[in-house]
mmCIF file of C-alpha atoms and ligand atoms in Angstrom:
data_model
loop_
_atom_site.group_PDB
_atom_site.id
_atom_site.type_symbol
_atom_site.label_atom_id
_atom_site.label_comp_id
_atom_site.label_asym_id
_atom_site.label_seq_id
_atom_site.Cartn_x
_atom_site.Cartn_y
_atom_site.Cartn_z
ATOM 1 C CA UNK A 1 -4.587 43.439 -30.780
ATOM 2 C CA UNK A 2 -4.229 46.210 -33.569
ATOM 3 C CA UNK A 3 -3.924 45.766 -37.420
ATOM 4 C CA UNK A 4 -0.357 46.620 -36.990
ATOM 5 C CA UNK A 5 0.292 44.144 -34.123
ATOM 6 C CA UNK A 6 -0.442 41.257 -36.271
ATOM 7 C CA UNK A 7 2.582 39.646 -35.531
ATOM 8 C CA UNK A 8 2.398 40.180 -30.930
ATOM 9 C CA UNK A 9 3.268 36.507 -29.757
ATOM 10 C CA UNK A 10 5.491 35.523 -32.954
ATOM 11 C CA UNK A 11 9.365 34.625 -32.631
ATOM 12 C CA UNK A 12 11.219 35.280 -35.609
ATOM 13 C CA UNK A 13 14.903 34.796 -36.783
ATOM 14 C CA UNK A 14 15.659 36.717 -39.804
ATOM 15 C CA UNK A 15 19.151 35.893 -41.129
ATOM 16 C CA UNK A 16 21.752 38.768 -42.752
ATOM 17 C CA UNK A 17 19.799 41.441 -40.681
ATOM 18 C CA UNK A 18 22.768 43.584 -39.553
ATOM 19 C CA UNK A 19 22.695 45.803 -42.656
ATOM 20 C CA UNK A 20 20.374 46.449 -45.925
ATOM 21 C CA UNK A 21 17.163 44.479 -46.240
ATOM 22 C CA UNK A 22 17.692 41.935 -43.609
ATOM 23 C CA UNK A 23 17.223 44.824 -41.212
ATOM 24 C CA UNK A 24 14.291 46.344 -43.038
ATOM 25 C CA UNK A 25 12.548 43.538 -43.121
ATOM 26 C CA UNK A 26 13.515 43.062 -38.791
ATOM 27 C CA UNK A 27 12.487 46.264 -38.176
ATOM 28 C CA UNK A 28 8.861 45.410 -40.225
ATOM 29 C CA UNK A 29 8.294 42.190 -38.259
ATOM 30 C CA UNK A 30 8.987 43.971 -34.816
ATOM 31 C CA UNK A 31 6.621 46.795 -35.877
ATOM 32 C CA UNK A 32 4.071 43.948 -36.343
ATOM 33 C CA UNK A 33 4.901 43.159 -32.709
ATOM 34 C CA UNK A 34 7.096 40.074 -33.632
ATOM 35 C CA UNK A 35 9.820 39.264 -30.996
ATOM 36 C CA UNK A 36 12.983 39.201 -33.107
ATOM 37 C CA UNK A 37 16.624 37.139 -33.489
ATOM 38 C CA UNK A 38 19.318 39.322 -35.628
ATOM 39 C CA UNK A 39 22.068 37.740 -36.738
ATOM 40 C CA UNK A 40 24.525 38.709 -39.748
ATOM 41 C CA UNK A 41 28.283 40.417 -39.155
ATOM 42 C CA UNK A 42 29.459 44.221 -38.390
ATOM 43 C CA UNK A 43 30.977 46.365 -35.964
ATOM 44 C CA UNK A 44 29.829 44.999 -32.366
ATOM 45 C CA UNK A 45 28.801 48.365 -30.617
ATOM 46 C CA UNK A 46 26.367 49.345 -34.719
ATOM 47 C CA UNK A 47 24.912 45.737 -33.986
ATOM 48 C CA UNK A 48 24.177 46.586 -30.590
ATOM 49 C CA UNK A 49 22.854 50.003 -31.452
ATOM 50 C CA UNK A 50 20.345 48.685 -33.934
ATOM 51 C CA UNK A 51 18.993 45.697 -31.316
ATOM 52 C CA UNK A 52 18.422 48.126 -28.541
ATOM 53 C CA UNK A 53 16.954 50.589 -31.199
ATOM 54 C CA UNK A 54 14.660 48.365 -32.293
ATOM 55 C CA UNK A 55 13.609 46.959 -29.462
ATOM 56 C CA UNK A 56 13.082 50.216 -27.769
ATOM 57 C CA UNK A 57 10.896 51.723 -30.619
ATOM 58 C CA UNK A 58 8.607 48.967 -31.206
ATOM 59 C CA UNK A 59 8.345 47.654 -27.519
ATOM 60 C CA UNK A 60 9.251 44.076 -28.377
ATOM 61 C CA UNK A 61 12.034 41.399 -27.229
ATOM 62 C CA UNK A 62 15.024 41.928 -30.212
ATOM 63 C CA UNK A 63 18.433 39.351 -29.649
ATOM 64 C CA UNK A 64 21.190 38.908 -31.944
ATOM 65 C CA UNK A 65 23.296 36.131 -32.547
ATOM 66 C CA UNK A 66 26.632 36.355 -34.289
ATOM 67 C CA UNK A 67 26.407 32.706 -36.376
ATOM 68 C CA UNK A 68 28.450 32.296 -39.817
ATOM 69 C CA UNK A 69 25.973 30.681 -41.930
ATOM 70 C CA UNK A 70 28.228 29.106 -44.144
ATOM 71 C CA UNK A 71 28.613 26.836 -41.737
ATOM 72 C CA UNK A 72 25.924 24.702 -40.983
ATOM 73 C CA UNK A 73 26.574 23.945 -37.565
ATOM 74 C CA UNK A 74 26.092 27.833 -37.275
ATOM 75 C CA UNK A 75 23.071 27.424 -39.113
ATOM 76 C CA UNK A 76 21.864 25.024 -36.245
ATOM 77 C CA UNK A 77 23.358 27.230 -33.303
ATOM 78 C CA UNK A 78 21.165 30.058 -34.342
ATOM 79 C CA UNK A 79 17.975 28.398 -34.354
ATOM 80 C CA UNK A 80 19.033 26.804 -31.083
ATOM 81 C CA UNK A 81 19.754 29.898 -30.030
ATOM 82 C CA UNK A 82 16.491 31.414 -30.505
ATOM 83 C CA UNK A 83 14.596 28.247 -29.519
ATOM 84 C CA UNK A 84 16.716 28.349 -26.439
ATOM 85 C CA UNK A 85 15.765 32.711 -25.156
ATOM 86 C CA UNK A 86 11.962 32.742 -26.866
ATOM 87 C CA UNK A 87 10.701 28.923 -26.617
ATOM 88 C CA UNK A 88 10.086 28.598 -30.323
ATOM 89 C CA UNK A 89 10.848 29.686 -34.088
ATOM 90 C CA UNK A 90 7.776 30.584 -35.921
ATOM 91 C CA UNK A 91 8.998 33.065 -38.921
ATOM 92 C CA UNK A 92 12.500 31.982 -40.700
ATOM 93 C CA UNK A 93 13.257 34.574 -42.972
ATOM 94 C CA UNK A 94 16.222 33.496 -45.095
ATOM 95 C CA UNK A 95 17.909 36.805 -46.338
ATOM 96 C CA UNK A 96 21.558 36.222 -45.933
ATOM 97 C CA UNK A 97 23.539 36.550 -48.916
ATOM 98 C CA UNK A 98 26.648 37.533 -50.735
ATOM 99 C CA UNK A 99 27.680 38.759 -54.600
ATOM 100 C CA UNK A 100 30.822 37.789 -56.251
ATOM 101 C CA UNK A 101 30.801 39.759 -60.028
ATOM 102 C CA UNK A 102 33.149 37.801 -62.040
ATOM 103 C CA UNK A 103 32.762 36.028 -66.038
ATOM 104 C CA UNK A 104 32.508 31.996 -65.523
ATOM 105 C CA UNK A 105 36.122 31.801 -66.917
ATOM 106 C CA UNK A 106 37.641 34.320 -64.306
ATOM 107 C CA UNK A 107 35.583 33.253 -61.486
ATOM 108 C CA UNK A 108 36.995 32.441 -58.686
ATOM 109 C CA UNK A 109 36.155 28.313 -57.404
ATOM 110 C CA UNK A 110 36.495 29.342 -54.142
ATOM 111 C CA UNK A 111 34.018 32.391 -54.183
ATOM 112 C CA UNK A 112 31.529 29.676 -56.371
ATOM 113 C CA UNK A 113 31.601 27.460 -52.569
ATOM 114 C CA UNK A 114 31.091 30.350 -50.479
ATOM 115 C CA UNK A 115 28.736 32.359 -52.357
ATOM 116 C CA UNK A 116 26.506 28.535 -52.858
ATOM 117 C CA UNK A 117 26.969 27.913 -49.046
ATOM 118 C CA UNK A 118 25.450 30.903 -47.949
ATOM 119 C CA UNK A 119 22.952 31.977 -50.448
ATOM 120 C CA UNK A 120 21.332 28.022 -51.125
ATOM 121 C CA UNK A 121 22.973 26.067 -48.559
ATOM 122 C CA UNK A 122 22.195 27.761 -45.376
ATOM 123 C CA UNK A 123 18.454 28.013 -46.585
ATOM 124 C CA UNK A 124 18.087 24.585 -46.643
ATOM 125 C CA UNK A 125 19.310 24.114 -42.892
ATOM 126 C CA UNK A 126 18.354 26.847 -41.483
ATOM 127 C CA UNK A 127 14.428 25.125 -43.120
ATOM 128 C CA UNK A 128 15.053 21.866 -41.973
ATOM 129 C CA UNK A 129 16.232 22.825 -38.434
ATOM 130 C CA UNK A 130 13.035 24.655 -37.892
ATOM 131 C CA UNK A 131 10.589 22.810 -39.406
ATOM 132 C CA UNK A 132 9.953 19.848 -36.926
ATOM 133 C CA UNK A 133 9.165 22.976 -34.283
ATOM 134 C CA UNK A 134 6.578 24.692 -36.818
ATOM 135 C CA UNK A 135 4.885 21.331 -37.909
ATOM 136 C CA UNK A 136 4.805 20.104 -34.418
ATOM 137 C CA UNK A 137 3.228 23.854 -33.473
ATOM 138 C CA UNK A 138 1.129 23.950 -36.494
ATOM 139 C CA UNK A 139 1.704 26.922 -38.064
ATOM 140 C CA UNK A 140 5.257 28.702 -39.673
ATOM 141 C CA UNK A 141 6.239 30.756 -42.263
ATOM 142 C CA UNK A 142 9.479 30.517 -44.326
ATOM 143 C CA UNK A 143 10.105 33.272 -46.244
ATOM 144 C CA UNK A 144 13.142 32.994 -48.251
ATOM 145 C CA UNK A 145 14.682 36.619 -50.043
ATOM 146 C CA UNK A 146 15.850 35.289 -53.209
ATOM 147 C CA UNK A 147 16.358 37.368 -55.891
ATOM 148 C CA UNK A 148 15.450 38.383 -59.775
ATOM 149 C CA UNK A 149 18.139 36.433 -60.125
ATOM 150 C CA UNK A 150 16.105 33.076 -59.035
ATOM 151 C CA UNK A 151 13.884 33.545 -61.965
ATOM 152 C CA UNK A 152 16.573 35.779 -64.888
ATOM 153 C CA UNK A 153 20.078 35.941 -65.350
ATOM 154 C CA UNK A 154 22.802 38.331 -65.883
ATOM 155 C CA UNK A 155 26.501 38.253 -67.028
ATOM 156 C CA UNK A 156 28.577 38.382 -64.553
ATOM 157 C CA UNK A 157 26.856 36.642 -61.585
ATOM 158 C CA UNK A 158 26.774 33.087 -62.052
ATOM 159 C CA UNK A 159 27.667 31.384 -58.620
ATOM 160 C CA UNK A 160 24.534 34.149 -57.405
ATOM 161 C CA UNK A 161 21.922 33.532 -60.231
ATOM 162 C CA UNK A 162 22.258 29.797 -59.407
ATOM 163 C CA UNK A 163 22.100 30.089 -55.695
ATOM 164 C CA UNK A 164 19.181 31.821 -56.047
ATOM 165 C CA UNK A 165 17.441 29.488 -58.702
ATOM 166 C CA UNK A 166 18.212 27.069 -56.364
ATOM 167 C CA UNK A 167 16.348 29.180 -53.286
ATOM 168 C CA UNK A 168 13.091 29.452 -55.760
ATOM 169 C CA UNK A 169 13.205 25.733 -56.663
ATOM 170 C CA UNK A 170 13.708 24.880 -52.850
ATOM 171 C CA UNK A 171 10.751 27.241 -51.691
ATOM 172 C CA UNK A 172 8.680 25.532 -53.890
ATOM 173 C CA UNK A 173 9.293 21.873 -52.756
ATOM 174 C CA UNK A 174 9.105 23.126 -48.929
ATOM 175 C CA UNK A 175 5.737 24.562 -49.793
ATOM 176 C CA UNK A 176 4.652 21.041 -51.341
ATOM 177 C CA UNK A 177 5.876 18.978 -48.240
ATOM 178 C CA UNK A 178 4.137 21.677 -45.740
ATOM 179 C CA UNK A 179 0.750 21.814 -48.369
ATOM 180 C CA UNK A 180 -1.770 20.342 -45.841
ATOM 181 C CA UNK A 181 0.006 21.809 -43.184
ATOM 182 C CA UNK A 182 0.159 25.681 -41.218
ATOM 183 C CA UNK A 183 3.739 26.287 -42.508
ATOM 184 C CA UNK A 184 3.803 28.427 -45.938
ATOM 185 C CA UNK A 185 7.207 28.540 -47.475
ATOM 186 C CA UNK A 186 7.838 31.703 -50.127
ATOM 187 C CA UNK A 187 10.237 33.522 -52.056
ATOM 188 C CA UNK A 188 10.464 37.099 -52.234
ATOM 189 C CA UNK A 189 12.348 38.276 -55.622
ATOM 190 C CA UNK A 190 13.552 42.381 -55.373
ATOM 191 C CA UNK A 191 15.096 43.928 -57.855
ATOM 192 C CA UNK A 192 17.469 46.546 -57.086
ATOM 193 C CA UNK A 193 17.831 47.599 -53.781
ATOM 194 C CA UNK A 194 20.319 50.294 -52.423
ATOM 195 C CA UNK A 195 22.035 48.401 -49.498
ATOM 196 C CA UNK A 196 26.056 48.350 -49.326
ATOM 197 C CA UNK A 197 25.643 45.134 -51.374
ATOM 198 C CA UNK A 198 24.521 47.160 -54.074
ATOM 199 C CA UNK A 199 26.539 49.872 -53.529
ATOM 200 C CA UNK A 200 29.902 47.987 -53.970
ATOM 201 C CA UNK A 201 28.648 46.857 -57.440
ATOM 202 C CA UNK A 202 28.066 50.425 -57.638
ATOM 203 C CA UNK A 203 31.428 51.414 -56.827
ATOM 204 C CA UNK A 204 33.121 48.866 -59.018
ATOM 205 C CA UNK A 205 31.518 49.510 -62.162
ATOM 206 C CA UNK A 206 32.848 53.457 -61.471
ATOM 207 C CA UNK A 207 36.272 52.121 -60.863
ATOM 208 C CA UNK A 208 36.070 50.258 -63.791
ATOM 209 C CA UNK A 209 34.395 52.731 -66.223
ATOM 210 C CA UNK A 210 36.084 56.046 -64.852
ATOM 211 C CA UNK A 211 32.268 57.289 -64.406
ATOM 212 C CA UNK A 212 30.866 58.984 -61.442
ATOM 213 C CA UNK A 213 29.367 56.830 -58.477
ATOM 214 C CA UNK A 214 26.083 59.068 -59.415
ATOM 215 C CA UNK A 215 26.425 58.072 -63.236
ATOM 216 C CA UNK A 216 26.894 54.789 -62.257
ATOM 217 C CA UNK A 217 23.769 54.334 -60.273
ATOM 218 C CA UNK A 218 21.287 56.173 -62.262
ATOM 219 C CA UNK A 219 23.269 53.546 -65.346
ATOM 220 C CA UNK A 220 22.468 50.513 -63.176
ATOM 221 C CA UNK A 221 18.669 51.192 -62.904
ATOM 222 C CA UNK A 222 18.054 52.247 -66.397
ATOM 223 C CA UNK A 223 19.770 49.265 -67.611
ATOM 224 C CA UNK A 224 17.218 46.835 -65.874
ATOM 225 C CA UNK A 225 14.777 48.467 -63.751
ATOM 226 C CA UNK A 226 12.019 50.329 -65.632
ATOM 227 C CA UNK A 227 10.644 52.132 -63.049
ATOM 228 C CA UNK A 228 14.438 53.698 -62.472
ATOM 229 C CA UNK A 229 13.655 53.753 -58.425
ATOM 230 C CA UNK A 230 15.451 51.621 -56.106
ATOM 231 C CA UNK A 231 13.235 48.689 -54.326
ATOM 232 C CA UNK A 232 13.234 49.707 -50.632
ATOM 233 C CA UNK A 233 13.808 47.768 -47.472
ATOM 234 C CA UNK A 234 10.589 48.905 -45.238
ATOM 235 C CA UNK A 235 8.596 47.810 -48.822
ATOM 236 C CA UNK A 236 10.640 44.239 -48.473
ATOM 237 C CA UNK A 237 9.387 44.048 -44.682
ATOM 238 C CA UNK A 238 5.871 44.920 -45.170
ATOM 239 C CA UNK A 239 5.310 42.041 -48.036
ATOM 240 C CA UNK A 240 7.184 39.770 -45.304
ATOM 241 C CA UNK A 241 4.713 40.711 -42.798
ATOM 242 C CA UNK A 242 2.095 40.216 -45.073
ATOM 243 C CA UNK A 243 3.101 36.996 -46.164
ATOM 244 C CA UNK A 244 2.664 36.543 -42.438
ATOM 245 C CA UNK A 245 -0.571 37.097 -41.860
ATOM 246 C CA UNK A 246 -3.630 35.219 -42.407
ATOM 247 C CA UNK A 247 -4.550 36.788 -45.677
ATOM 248 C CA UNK A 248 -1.461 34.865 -46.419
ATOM 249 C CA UNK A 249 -2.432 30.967 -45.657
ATOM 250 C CA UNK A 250 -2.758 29.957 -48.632
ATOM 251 C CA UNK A 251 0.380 31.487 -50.497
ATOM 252 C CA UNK A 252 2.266 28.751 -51.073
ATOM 253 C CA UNK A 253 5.591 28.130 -53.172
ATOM 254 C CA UNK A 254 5.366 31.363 -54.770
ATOM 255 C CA UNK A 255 8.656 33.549 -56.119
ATOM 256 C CA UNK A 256 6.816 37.496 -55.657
ATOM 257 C CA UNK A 257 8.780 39.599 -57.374
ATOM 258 C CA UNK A 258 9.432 43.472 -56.153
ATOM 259 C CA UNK A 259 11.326 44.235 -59.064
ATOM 260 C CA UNK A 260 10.227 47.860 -60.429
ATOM 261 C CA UNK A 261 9.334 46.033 -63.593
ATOM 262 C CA UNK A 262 12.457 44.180 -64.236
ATOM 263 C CA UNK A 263 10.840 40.754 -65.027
ATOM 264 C CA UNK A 264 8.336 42.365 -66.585
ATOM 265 C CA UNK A 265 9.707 42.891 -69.727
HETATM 266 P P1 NAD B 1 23.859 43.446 -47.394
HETATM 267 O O1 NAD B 1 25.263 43.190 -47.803
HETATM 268 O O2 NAD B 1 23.431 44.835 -47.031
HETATM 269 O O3 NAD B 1 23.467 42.506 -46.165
HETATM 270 C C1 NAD B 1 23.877 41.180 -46.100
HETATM 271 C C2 NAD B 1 23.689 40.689 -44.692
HETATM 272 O O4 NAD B 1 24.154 39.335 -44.634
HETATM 273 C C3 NAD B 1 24.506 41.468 -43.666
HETATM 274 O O5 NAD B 1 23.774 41.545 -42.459
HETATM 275 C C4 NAD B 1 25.749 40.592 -43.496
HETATM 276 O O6 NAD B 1 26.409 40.797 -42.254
HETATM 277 C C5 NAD B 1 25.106 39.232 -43.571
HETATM 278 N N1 NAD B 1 26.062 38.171 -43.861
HETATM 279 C C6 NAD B 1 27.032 38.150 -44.823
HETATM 280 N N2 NAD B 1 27.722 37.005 -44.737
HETATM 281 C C7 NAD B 1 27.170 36.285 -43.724
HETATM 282 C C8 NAD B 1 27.444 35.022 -43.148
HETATM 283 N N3 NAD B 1 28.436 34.246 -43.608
HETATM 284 N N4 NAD B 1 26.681 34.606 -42.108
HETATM 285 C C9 NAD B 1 25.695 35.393 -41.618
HETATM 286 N N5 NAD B 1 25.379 36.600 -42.135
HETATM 287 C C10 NAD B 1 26.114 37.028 -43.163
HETATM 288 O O7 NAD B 1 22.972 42.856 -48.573
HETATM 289 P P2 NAD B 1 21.447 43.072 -49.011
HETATM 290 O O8 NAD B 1 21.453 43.779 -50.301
HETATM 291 O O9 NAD B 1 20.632 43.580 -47.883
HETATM 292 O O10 NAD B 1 21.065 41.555 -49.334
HETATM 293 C C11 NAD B 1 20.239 40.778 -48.515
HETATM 294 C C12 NAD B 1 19.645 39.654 -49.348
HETATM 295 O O11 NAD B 1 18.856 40.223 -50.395
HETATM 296 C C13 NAD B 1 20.690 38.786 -50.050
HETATM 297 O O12 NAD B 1 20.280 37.440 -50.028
HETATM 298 C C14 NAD B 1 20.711 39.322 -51.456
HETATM 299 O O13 NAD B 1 21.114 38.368 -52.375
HETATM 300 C C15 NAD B 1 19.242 39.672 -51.625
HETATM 301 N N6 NAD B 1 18.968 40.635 -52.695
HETATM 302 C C16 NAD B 1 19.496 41.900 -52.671
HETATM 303 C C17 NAD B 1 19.191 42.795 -53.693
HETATM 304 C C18 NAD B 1 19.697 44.203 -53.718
HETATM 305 O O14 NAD B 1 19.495 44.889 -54.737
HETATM 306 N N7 NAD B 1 20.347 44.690 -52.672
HETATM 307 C C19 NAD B 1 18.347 42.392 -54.723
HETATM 308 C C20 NAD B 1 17.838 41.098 -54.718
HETATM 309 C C21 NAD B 1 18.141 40.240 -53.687
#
């Protein structure tokens, strides 16, 4: 097996991995030799594009599954899903997640629900639906992409800083119930990263402050990112497949931030 096949034998589902750094961090873990579940939304024959690329250049097994995790039967059907084609689940990585950017008096009640559902909610059972498999097994790894905004806040984001408080604070008790255990259960906390996520914030702040789309971006970094370079997604998948590997046993409960400096200061 070579250094960079670390992963030959694994089965991993890593939700939201359609776009941005769910796919990064995909592409990592089937690099490592990882066979590989994508699920998130998009344009059928782009989804189909990436799986066979994927699969293709790294010369492992790649699926995708089409489940709305805001619903948590969905949640369920994926991990059946995966169980059902590759016999097992060993790596959940929980990276789905949306942004609503509204003050707490404007914000919509509806986009609070949605935003909670998929960002904290689907976490939690996507983790409990795998966990009897990984305990039984002995060994799993639950890596959850939260956010800065688990450990900091910002205006604006309220329904997404506490989702993603609420992913830290549920790594951490996952990680105490699997302590004697195989299973690890982490956070991973970027900063900025330039995915269309990012890039709508992008364009809205331009709509809103008649700037440039350029201005605007080079404004977002500077504001909280002192390194002024964007976080990228193959970074985001090589700390997943570290947090993977033995070196990584006895990480546990920990919110790693990738941040450029942001918390830093
Ligand atoms: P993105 O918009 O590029 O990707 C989001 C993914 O989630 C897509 O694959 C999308 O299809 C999928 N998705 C959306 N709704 C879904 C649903 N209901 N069910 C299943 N899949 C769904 O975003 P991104 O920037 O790559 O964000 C990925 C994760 O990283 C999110 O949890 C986000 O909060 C977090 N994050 C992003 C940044 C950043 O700067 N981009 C920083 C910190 C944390």
């Amino acid at each position: 097996m070579s250094a960079q096949r670390i992963l030959d034998g694994r089965v991993a589902i890593v939700t939201g991995s359609t776009s941005g750094i769910g796919l990064g961090i995909a592409e990592s873990l089937a690099e490592a030799g990882a066979r590989v579940v994508l699920n998130g939304f998009g344009d059928a024959a782009a989804i189909e594009h990436e799986r066979t690329r994927l699969a293709s250049a790294h010369a492992t097994d790649v699926r995708y599954h089409g489940a709305d995790l805001t619903r948590s039967n969905e949640v369920h059907g994926l991990v059946e899903y995966a169980t059902r084609e590759f016999g097992t689940v060993d790596i959940l990585v929980n990276n789905a997640g949306m942004q609503h950017v509204a003050m707490v008096q404007d914000f919509p009640p509806e986009r609070w629900y949605v935003i909670l559902e998929l960002n904290l909610s689907a976490v939690f059972h996507g983790t409990r639906a795998v966990l009897p498999g990984m305990l039984a097994r002995g060994w799993g790894r639950i890596v959850n992409v939260a956010s800065v905004h688990g450990l900091v806040a910002s205006t604006g984001k309220s329904a997404y800083v506490a989702a993603k408080h609420g992913v830290v604070g549920l790594t951490k008790v996952v990680a105490l119930e699997t302590a004697r255990t195989g299973v690890t259960s982490n956070a991973i906390c970027p900063g900025w990263v330039l995915t269309p996520l990012v890039e709508q914030q992008i364009r809205e702040r331009a709509t809103a402050s008649g700037r440039s789309v350029d201005d605007e971006r080079r404004a977002l970094l500077a504001e909280k990112q002192p390194s002024e370079a964007f976080v990228t997604t193959r970074q985001l998948g090589a700390l997943c497949v570290f947090l993977c590997s033995p070196a990584a046993d006895e990480i546990r409960g920990q919110a790693i931030t990738v941040d450029g400096g942001w918390t830093a200061q």
